[in-house]
Short mmCIF file of C-alpha atoms in Angstrom, two decimals:
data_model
loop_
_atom_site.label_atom_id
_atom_site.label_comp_id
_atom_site.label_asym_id
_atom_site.label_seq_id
_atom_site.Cartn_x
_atom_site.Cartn_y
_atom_site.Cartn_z
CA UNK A 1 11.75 -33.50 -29.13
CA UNK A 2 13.69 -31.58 -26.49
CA UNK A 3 16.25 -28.68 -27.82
CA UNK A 4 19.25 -27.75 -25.26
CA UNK A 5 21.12 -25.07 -25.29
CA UNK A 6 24.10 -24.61 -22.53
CA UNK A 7 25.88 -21.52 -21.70
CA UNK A 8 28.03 -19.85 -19.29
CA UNK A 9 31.56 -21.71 -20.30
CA UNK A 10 34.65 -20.24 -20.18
CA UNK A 11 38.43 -19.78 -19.22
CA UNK A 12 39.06 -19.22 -15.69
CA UNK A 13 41.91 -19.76 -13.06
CA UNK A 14 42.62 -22.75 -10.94
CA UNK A 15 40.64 -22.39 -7.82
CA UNK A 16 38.39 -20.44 -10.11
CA UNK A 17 34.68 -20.84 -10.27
CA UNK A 18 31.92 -20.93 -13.15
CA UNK A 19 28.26 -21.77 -14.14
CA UNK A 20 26.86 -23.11 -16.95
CA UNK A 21 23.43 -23.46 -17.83
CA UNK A 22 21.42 -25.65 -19.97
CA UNK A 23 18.06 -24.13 -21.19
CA UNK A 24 15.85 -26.10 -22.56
CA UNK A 25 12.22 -26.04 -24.83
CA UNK A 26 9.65 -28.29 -26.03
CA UNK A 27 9.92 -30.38 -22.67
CA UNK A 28 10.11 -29.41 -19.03
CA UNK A 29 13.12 -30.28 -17.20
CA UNK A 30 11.21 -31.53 -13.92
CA UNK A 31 9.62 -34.23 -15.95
CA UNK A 32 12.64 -36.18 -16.69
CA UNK A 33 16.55 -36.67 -14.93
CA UNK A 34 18.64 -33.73 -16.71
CA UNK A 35 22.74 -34.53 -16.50
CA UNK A 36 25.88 -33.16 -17.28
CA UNK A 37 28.90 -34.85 -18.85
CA UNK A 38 31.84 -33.64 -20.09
CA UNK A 39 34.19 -34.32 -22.71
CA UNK A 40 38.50 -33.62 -23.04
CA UNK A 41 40.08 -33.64 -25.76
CA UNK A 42 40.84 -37.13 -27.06
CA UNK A 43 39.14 -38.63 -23.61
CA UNK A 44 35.50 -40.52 -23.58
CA UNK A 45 32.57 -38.37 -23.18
CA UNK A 46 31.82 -38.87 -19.13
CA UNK A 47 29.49 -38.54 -16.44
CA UNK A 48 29.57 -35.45 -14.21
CA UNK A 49 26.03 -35.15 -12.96
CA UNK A 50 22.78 -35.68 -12.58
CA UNK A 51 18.97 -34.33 -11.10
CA UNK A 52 16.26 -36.62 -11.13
CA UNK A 53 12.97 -35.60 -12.46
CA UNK A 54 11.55 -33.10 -9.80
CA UNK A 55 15.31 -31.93 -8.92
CA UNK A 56 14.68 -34.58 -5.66
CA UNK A 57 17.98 -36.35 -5.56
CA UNK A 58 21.53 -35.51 -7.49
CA UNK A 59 24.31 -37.63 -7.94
CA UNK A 60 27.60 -36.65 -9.03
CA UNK A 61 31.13 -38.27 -10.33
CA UNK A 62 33.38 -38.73 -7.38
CA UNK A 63 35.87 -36.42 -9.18
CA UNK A 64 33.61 -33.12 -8.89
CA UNK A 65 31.68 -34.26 -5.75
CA UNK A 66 32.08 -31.51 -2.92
CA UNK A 67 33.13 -28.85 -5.69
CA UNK A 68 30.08 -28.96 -8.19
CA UNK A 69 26.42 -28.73 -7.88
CA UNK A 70 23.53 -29.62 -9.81
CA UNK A 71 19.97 -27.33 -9.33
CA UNK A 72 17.35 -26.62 -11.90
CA UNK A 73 14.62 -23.45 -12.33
CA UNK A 74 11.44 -25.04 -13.50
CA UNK A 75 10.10 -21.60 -13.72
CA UNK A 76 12.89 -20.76 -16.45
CA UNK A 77 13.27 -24.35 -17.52
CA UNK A 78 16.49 -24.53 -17.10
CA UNK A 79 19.34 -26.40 -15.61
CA UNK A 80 22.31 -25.32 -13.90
CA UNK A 81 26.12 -26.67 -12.80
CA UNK A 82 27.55 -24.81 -10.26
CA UNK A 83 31.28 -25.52 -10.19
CA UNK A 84 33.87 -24.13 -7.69
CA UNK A 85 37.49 -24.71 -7.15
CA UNK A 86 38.11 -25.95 -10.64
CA UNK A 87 41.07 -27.41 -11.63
CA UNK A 88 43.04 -27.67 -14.64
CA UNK A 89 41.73 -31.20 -15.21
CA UNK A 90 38.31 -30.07 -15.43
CA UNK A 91 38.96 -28.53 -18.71
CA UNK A 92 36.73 -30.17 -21.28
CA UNK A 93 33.24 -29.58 -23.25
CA UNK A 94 30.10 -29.70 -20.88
CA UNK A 95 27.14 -30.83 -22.24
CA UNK A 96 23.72 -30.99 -21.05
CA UNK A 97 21.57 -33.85 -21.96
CA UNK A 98 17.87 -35.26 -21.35
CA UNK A 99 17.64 -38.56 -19.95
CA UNK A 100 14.95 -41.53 -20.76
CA UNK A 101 11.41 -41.69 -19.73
CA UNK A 102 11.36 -43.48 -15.88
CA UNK A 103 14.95 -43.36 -15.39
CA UNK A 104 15.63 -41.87 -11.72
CA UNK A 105 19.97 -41.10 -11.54
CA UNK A 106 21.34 -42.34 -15.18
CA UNK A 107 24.87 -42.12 -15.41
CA UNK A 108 25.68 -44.02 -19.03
CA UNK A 109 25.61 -42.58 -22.33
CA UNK A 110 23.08 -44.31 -23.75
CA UNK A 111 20.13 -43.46 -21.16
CA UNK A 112 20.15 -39.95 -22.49
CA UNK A 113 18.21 -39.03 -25.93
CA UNK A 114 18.88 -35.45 -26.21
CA UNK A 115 22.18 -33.61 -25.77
CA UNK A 116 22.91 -29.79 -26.51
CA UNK A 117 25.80 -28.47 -28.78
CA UNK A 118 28.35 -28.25 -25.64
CA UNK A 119 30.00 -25.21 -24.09
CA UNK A 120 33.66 -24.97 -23.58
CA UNK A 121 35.34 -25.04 -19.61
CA UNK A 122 39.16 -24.00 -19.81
CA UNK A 123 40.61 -24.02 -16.28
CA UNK A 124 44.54 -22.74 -16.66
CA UNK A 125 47.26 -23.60 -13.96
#
């Protein structure tokens, strides 16, 4: 069992950058795809983005790609999500989460089996 714990949310300006990391124990991040997804208030949790095992490839949603970026530290086992020139709609819980055995870019829900407690992004007009 993977634990995951993200950080580095906040409130910050329009335009505004921030990054949040997901650290994570009992599994190393380069063995499986690590993502990030996000969550507004009464929306559906969604995709934002995701590393494939290795940190080879990324993939993103089309509404952060060009502003956010996806890296990981095997040394420090951790994750990271680099976003710049956020906008107000970006506001939302991030959360980190560990995706299936063999999967290469998962995007849905349901190809993740371990998720973190979510750190909050406020981005303010």
């Amino acid at each position: 069992q993977v634990q995951l714990v993200e950080s580095g949310g906040g409130l910050v300006q329009a335009g505004g950058s921030l990054r949040l990391s997901c650290a994570a124990s009992g599994r190393a991040v380069s063995s499986y795809a690590m993502g990030w997804f996000r969550q507004a208030p009464a929306k559906e949790r969604e995709f934002v983005s995701v590393i494939s095992a290795g940190g080879t490839a990324g993939d993103y949603a089309d509404s952060v790609k060009g502003r956010f970026t996806i890296s990981e530290n095997n040394a420090k086992n951790t994750v990271y999500l680099q976003m710049n020139n956020l906008k107000p709609e970006d506001t939302a819980v991030y959360y980190c989460a560990a995706a299936r055995q063999r999967l290469r870019l998962p995007r849905k829900l349901d190809e993740y089996d371990n998720w973190g407690q979510g750190t909050q992004v406020t981005v303010s007009s």
